[in-house]
Tab-separated table of C-alpha atoms in Angstrom:
chain	number	residue	atom	x	y	z
A	1	UNK	CA	15.344	-6.135	28.156
A	2	UNK	CA	17.248	-3.954	26.560
A	3	UNK	CA	16.194	-1.454	23.610
A	4	UNK	CA	19.196	-2.441	21.557
A	5	UNK	CA	17.717	-5.955	21.930
A	6	UNK	CA	14.621	-4.780	20.216
A	7	UNK	CA	16.286	-3.204	17.557
A	8	UNK	CA	18.084	-6.360	16.819
A	9	UNK	CA	15.328	-8.662	17.333
A	10	UNK	CA	13.385	-6.761	14.416
A	11	UNK	CA	16.206	-6.333	12.279
A	12	UNK	CA	16.938	-10.047	11.848
A	13	UNK	CA	12.892	-10.622	11.605
A	14	UNK	CA	12.791	-8.362	8.673
A	15	UNK	CA	16.050	-9.682	7.092
A	16	UNK	CA	15.404	-13.791	7.841
A	17	UNK	CA	19.137	-14.250	7.620
A	18	UNK	CA	22.181	-13.613	10.664
A	19	UNK	CA	24.149	-12.404	7.806
A	20	UNK	CA	22.163	-9.663	6.456
A	21	UNK	CA	21.001	-8.448	9.636
A	22	UNK	CA	24.672	-7.855	10.705
A	23	UNK	CA	25.470	-6.071	7.869
A	24	UNK	CA	22.397	-3.898	8.310
A	25	UNK	CA	23.178	-3.254	11.799
A	26	UNK	CA	26.876	-2.770	10.866
A	27	UNK	CA	27.673	-5.386	13.775
A	28	UNK	CA	29.665	-8.943	13.816
A	29	UNK	CA	27.297	-11.728	13.283
A	30	UNK	CA	28.279	-13.350	16.922
A	31	UNK	CA	27.348	-9.967	18.510
A	32	UNK	CA	23.712	-10.302	17.053
A	33	UNK	CA	23.405	-13.870	18.027
A	34	UNK	CA	24.595	-13.207	21.401
A	35	UNK	CA	21.947	-10.482	21.850
A	36	UNK	CA	18.961	-12.756	20.466
A	37	UNK	CA	19.473	-15.582	22.430
A	38	UNK	CA	19.606	-13.467	25.716
A	39	UNK	CA	16.425	-12.073	24.150
A	40	UNK	CA	14.890	-15.490	24.269
A	41	UNK	CA	16.432	-16.258	27.791
A	42	UNK	CA	14.828	-13.587	29.134
A	43	UNK	CA	11.083	-14.125	27.480
A	44	UNK	CA	11.185	-17.586	27.980
A	45	UNK	CA	10.002	-18.281	24.273
A	46	UNK	CA	12.095	-19.764	21.071
A	47	UNK	CA	12.218	-16.577	18.900
A	48	UNK	CA	13.767	-17.956	15.616
A	49	UNK	CA	14.007	-21.399	13.905
A	50	UNK	CA	17.447	-21.662	11.937
A	51	UNK	CA	16.280	-23.695	8.127
A	52	UNK	CA	18.269	-23.927	4.955
A	53	UNK	CA	16.023	-20.576	3.920
A	54	UNK	CA	17.570	-18.863	6.835
A	55	UNK	CA	16.199	-17.761	10.065
A	56	UNK	CA	12.338	-18.210	10.391
A	57	UNK	CA	10.080	-16.136	13.098
A	58	UNK	CA	8.040	-18.505	15.447
A	59	UNK	CA	4.749	-17.705	15.948
A	60	UNK	CA	5.816	-16.124	19.491
A	61	UNK	CA	8.227	-13.884	17.412
A	62	UNK	CA	5.275	-12.732	15.249
A	63	UNK	CA	3.372	-11.677	18.157
A	64	UNK	CA	6.512	-9.722	19.567
A	65	UNK	CA	7.219	-7.963	16.232
A	66	UNK	CA	3.440	-6.590	16.113
A	67	UNK	CA	3.855	-5.316	19.523
A	68	UNK	CA	7.803	-3.912	19.267
A	69	UNK	CA	7.197	-2.165	16.006
A	70	UNK	CA	4.796	1.040	17.238
A	71	UNK	CA	7.916	1.638	19.806
A	72	UNK	CA	10.627	1.722	17.213
A	73	UNK	CA	8.176	3.829	15.140
A	74	UNK	CA	7.857	5.871	18.049
A	75	UNK	CA	11.054	6.042	18.683
A	76	UNK	CA	12.209	6.850	14.980
A	77	UNK	CA	9.919	9.805	14.451
A	78	UNK	CA	10.896	10.808	18.227
A	79	UNK	CA	14.766	10.909	17.168
A	80	UNK	CA	13.929	12.655	14.150
A	81	UNK	CA	11.772	15.613	15.729
A	82	UNK	CA	14.663	16.222	18.266
A	83	UNK	CA	17.477	15.890	15.560
A	84	UNK	CA	15.652	18.022	12.718
A	85	UNK	CA	17.284	21.436	11.832
A	86	UNK	CA	16.540	23.793	9.032
A	87	UNK	CA	19.239	21.592	7.362
A	88	UNK	CA	18.086	18.866	5.097
A	89	UNK	CA	15.276	16.317	5.969
A	90	UNK	CA	16.774	12.902	7.000
A	91	UNK	CA	15.414	9.724	8.439
A	92	UNK	CA	12.855	6.923	7.245
A	93	UNK	CA	9.878	7.125	5.916
A	94	UNK	CA	7.175	4.098	5.307
A	95	UNK	CA	4.187	4.658	3.148
A	96	UNK	CA	1.655	2.286	1.523
A	97	UNK	CA	-1.056	3.051	-1.395
A	98	UNK	CA	-3.313	1.093	-2.996
A	99	UNK	CA	-2.262	-0.416	-6.328
A	100	UNK	CA	-4.409	1.970	-8.556
A	101	UNK	CA	-2.464	4.897	-6.901
A	102	UNK	CA	0.738	3.642	-7.097
A	103	UNK	CA	0.020	2.273	-10.986
A	104	UNK	CA	-0.774	6.351	-11.215
A	105	UNK	CA	1.616	8.688	-9.291
A	106	UNK	CA	3.902	6.581	-7.297
A	107	UNK	CA	7.038	7.126	-9.626
A	108	UNK	CA	6.670	10.541	-10.281
A	109	UNK	CA	5.939	11.274	-6.679
A	110	UNK	CA	9.392	8.994	-5.499
A	111	UNK	CA	11.544	11.049	-8.442
A	112	UNK	CA	10.506	14.574	-7.414
A	113	UNK	CA	10.791	14.156	-3.532
A	114	UNK	CA	14.130	12.010	-4.096
A	115	UNK	CA	15.627	15.053	-6.107
A	116	UNK	CA	14.138	17.419	-2.780
A	117	UNK	CA	15.059	15.706	-0.028
A	118	UNK	CA	17.819	12.693	-0.936
A	119	UNK	CA	18.799	11.964	2.644
A	120	UNK	CA	15.543	10.258	3.293
A	121	UNK	CA	15.271	6.385	3.253
A	122	UNK	CA	11.754	5.757	1.174
A	123	UNK	CA	10.051	2.209	1.715
A	124	UNK	CA	7.295	2.269	-0.291
A	125	UNK	CA	4.248	-0.685	-0.535
A	126	UNK	CA	1.552	-1.234	-2.578
A	127	UNK	CA	-1.569	-3.497	-1.089
A	128	UNK	CA	-4.992	-4.302	-0.101
A	129	UNK	CA	-6.805	-1.316	1.885
A	130	UNK	CA	-7.629	-3.634	4.600
A	131	UNK	CA	-4.421	-5.033	5.052
A	132	UNK	CA	-2.540	-1.163	4.452
A	133	UNK	CA	-5.149	0.264	7.429
A	134	UNK	CA	-3.727	-2.906	9.707
A	135	UNK	CA	-0.145	-1.736	8.826
A	136	UNK	CA	-0.705	2.036	10.037
A	137	UNK	CA	-2.692	0.831	12.978
A	138	UNK	CA	0.355	-1.371	14.211
A	139	UNK	CA	2.771	1.314	13.425
A	140	UNK	CA	4.449	-0.632	10.454
A	141	UNK	CA	3.472	2.109	8.002
A	142	UNK	CA	3.742	5.998	8.960
A	143	UNK	CA	0.521	6.690	6.556
A	144	UNK	CA	-1.309	4.847	3.760
A	145	UNK	CA	-3.447	5.936	0.712
A	146	UNK	CA	-6.531	3.842	0.463
A	147	UNK	CA	-10.116	3.573	-0.713
A	148	UNK	CA	-12.485	4.886	1.488
A	149	UNK	CA	-14.250	2.060	3.547
A	150	UNK	CA	-17.910	1.667	4.153
A	151	UNK	CA	-16.812	0.824	7.861
A	152	UNK	CA	-15.710	3.484	10.264
A	153	UNK	CA	-12.036	3.866	11.236
A	154	UNK	CA	-10.343	3.977	14.216
A	155	UNK	CA	-7.438	5.849	12.342
A	156	UNK	CA	-7.089	9.609	11.206
A	157	UNK	CA	-8.790	9.962	7.633
A	158	UNK	CA	-7.917	12.904	5.464
A	159	UNK	CA	-10.329	12.930	2.482
A	160	UNK	CA	-7.919	13.159	-0.992
A	161	UNK	CA	-10.070	12.906	-4.037
A	162	UNK	CA	-13.541	11.544	-5.583
A	163	UNK	CA	-12.710	9.813	-8.938
A	164	UNK	CA	-15.042	8.093	-11.532
A	165	UNK	CA	-14.839	4.465	-12.105
A	166	UNK	CA	-14.775	3.982	-16.272
A	167	UNK	CA	-15.290	1.009	-18.154
A	168	UNK	CA	-12.263	0.129	-20.070
A	169	UNK	CA	-11.810	-1.984	-23.613
A	170	UNK	CA	-9.064	-2.476	-26.007
A	171	UNK	CA	-9.119	-2.364	-29.997
A	172	UNK	CA	-10.250	-5.800	-30.171
A	173	UNK	CA	-13.449	-5.341	-27.897
A	174	UNK	CA	-16.559	-4.239	-30.263
A	175	UNK	CA	-17.670	-0.523	-30.076
A	176	UNK	CA	-19.543	0.854	-27.622
A	177	UNK	CA	-20.851	4.087	-26.656
A	178	UNK	CA	-19.046	6.844	-25.014
A	179	UNK	CA	-21.674	6.282	-22.318
A	180	UNK	CA	-22.897	2.902	-20.837
A	181	UNK	CA	-25.414	2.090	-18.352
A	182	UNK	CA	-23.991	0.095	-15.341
A	183	UNK	CA	-26.919	-2.654	-16.124
A	184	UNK	CA	-25.410	-3.325	-19.469
A	185	UNK	CA	-21.893	-4.443	-18.012
A	186	UNK	CA	-23.688	-7.540	-16.963
A	187	UNK	CA	-23.706	-8.727	-20.612
A	188	UNK	CA	-20.136	-7.995	-21.262
A	189	UNK	CA	-16.503	-10.115	-21.020
A	190	UNK	CA	-15.471	-8.900	-18.142
A	191	UNK	CA	-12.338	-9.222	-15.977
A	192	UNK	CA	-12.476	-7.841	-12.252
A	193	UNK	CA	-10.207	-7.670	-9.400
A	194	UNK	CA	-11.301	-10.574	-7.049
A	195	UNK	CA	-13.475	-10.103	-3.806
A	196	UNK	CA	-10.241	-9.525	-1.727
A	197	UNK	CA	-9.838	-6.457	-3.159
A	198	UNK	CA	-11.102	-2.820	-2.271
A	199	UNK	CA	-12.109	-1.691	-5.486
A	200	UNK	CA	-13.881	-5.122	-6.253
A	201	UNK	CA	-16.113	-4.231	-2.906
A	202	UNK	CA	-16.778	-0.835	-4.288
A	203	UNK	CA	-17.860	-2.247	-7.742
A	204	UNK	CA	-19.903	-4.766	-6.049
A	205	UNK	CA	-21.754	-2.117	-4.086
A	206	UNK	CA	-23.401	-0.154	-6.727
A	207	UNK	CA	-24.314	-3.301	-8.924
A	208	UNK	CA	-25.955	-4.671	-6.006
A	209	UNK	CA	-27.646	-1.314	-4.919
A	210	UNK	CA	-29.055	-1.771	-8.544
A	211	UNK	CA	-29.831	-5.106	-8.594
A	212	UNK	CA	-27.404	-6.089	-11.611
A	213	UNK	CA	-25.018	-9.321	-11.315
A	214	UNK	CA	-21.546	-8.763	-12.134
A	215	UNK	CA	-19.968	-12.153	-13.247
A	216	UNK	CA	-16.814	-12.035	-14.594
A	217	UNK	CA	-15.002	-14.193	-16.551
A	218	UNK	CA	-11.654	-13.686	-14.771
A	219	UNK	CA	-10.708	-12.480	-11.666
A	220	UNK	CA	-6.848	-10.991	-11.439
A	221	UNK	CA	-5.915	-8.386	-8.587
A	222	UNK	CA	-2.659	-7.465	-10.602
A	223	UNK	CA	-4.136	-4.216	-12.523
A	224	UNK	CA	-0.945	-3.653	-14.756
A	225	UNK	CA	-1.710	-7.690	-16.149
A	226	UNK	CA	-5.380	-6.371	-16.244
A	227	UNK	CA	-4.748	-3.667	-18.644
A	228	UNK	CA	-2.628	-6.091	-20.731
A	229	UNK	CA	-5.237	-8.622	-20.735
A	230	UNK	CA	-7.829	-6.157	-22.156
A	231	UNK	CA	-5.265	-4.465	-24.572
A	232	UNK	CA	-4.534	-7.657	-26.289
A	233	UNK	CA	-8.145	-9.501	-26.006
A	234	UNK	CA	-11.778	-8.420	-26.252
A	235	UNK	CA	-12.117	-8.605	-22.762
A	236	UNK	CA	-13.241	-4.964	-20.733
A	237	UNK	CA	-12.994	-3.769	-16.811
A	238	UNK	CA	-14.050	-1.473	-14.373
A	239	UNK	CA	-11.049	0.410	-13.346
A	240	UNK	CA	-10.499	4.240	-11.764
A	241	UNK	CA	-9.466	6.708	-14.267
A	242	UNK	CA	-6.489	7.541	-12.753
A	243	UNK	CA	-4.969	4.000	-13.281
A	244	UNK	CA	-5.340	4.164	-16.981
A	245	UNK	CA	-4.201	7.608	-17.883
A	246	UNK	CA	-1.003	6.431	-19.214
A	247	UNK	CA	-2.443	3.524	-21.018
A	248	UNK	CA	-5.053	6.149	-22.750
A	249	UNK	CA	-2.131	8.435	-23.679
A	250	UNK	CA	-0.291	5.540	-25.617
A	251	UNK	CA	-3.835	4.839	-27.517
A	252	UNK	CA	-3.432	1.177	-26.077
A	253	UNK	CA	-7.263	0.865	-24.228
A	254	UNK	CA	-10.403	3.355	-24.631
A	255	UNK	CA	-12.730	4.470	-21.804
A	256	UNK	CA	-16.362	4.531	-21.764
A	257	UNK	CA	-18.302	6.595	-18.810
A	258	UNK	CA	-20.373	4.372	-17.063
A	259	UNK	CA	-24.071	5.757	-16.366
A	260	UNK	CA	-27.047	5.469	-14.254
A	261	UNK	CA	-25.816	5.306	-12.149
A	262	UNK	CA	-22.168	6.837	-12.177
A	263	UNK	CA	-19.738	4.997	-10.287
A	264	UNK	CA	-17.346	7.053	-7.987
A	265	UNK	CA	-14.684	5.925	-5.025
A	266	UNK	CA	-13.202	8.091	-2.675
A	267	UNK	CA	-9.614	7.600	-1.864
A	268	UNK	CA	-8.144	9.049	1.658
A	269	UNK	CA	-5.098	9.170	3.454
A	270	UNK	CA	-4.696	7.255	6.797
A	271	UNK	CA	-2.355	8.061	9.606
A	272	UNK	CA	-2.428	6.877	13.255
A	273	UNK	CA	-3.977	9.626	15.702
A	274	UNK	CA	-1.622	9.404	18.220
A	275	UNK	CA	1.389	8.815	16.047
A	276	UNK	CA	1.977	11.973	13.859
A	277	UNK	CA	4.017	11.344	11.116
A	278	UNK	CA	7.366	12.923	11.396
A	279	UNK	CA	8.856	15.984	8.951
A	280	UNK	CA	10.057	13.779	6.430
A	281	UNK	CA	6.695	11.528	6.376
A	282	UNK	CA	4.694	14.515	6.097
A	283	UNK	CA	6.926	16.319	3.319
A	284	UNK	CA	6.650	13.184	0.998
A	285	UNK	CA	2.695	12.892	1.984
A	286	UNK	CA	2.300	16.488	0.431
A	287	UNK	CA	4.280	15.460	-2.921
A	288	UNK	CA	2.696	12.442	-3.407
A	289	UNK	CA	-1.166	14.234	-2.635
A	290	UNK	CA	-0.180	16.863	-5.091
A	291	UNK	CA	0.368	14.271	-7.974
A	292	UNK	CA	-3.034	12.325	-7.104
A	293	UNK	CA	-5.028	15.642	-6.669
A	294	UNK	CA	-3.137	16.652	-10.297
A	295	UNK	CA	-3.584	13.499	-12.403
A	296	UNK	CA	-7.374	13.470	-10.833
A	297	UNK	CA	-8.062	16.641	-12.198
A	298	UNK	CA	-6.415	16.138	-15.214
A	299	UNK	CA	-8.426	12.645	-16.023
A	300	UNK	CA	-11.831	14.084	-14.703
């Protein structure tokens, strides 16, 4: 098995099309097909099934992808460190973040970084904390910004900020005081993320500790959809302050402090303890975390 075959396999897996993969690799399609066929012969496994929608990976291919990705990520980081000079940063950076952080700071951080380092290719994804943790552990991501989970992690963890969760209402919601006890939320018409969402887990942990039963009328994981519903109706929601800063500035929503107890979440950055992010990834994380700090401070 050659390293080139691994690169070709990963590219075809990600693109799902021989045409797109060959174009990305800058090779002719027959050369790609030949190397994949050779890899299948050497491993004794069928890796792809051709269909009308493209090349579909088999279960064996999905397993191989999980195994190969850390190898390619390590190679990319090693190559970046060997080739790096005092000149401009280059290479690829893959960072994940929870949607509430992406909603607040991702675009601003991306614009600032690309102006400073135009030769760096950025791949930014948002998702649930659990999925992002798995992606960092598996080598698919250099780092991720997540809600700190209650269980211990095997990843390196850097605290970023602790911020308040607030009650969010729109203009059609009946008036509420500036401070509202957690227990009173049980009587409101709520829209909250589903139980798969890390934010819901944080909210529920506070509610259970106070013996408060929160029964949302609607469950939506999309933060932008929640904000749109709150703005245009009498629904209320519980969200991190950082996720609603821009909506507050536009006058689209109001926020109310939740008290007795105060609801907070801890945001952390996780990396793999044995795969140190390269220079480009480190530089991007520095910019991203600075934006998170600034917005958390401004909204405090």
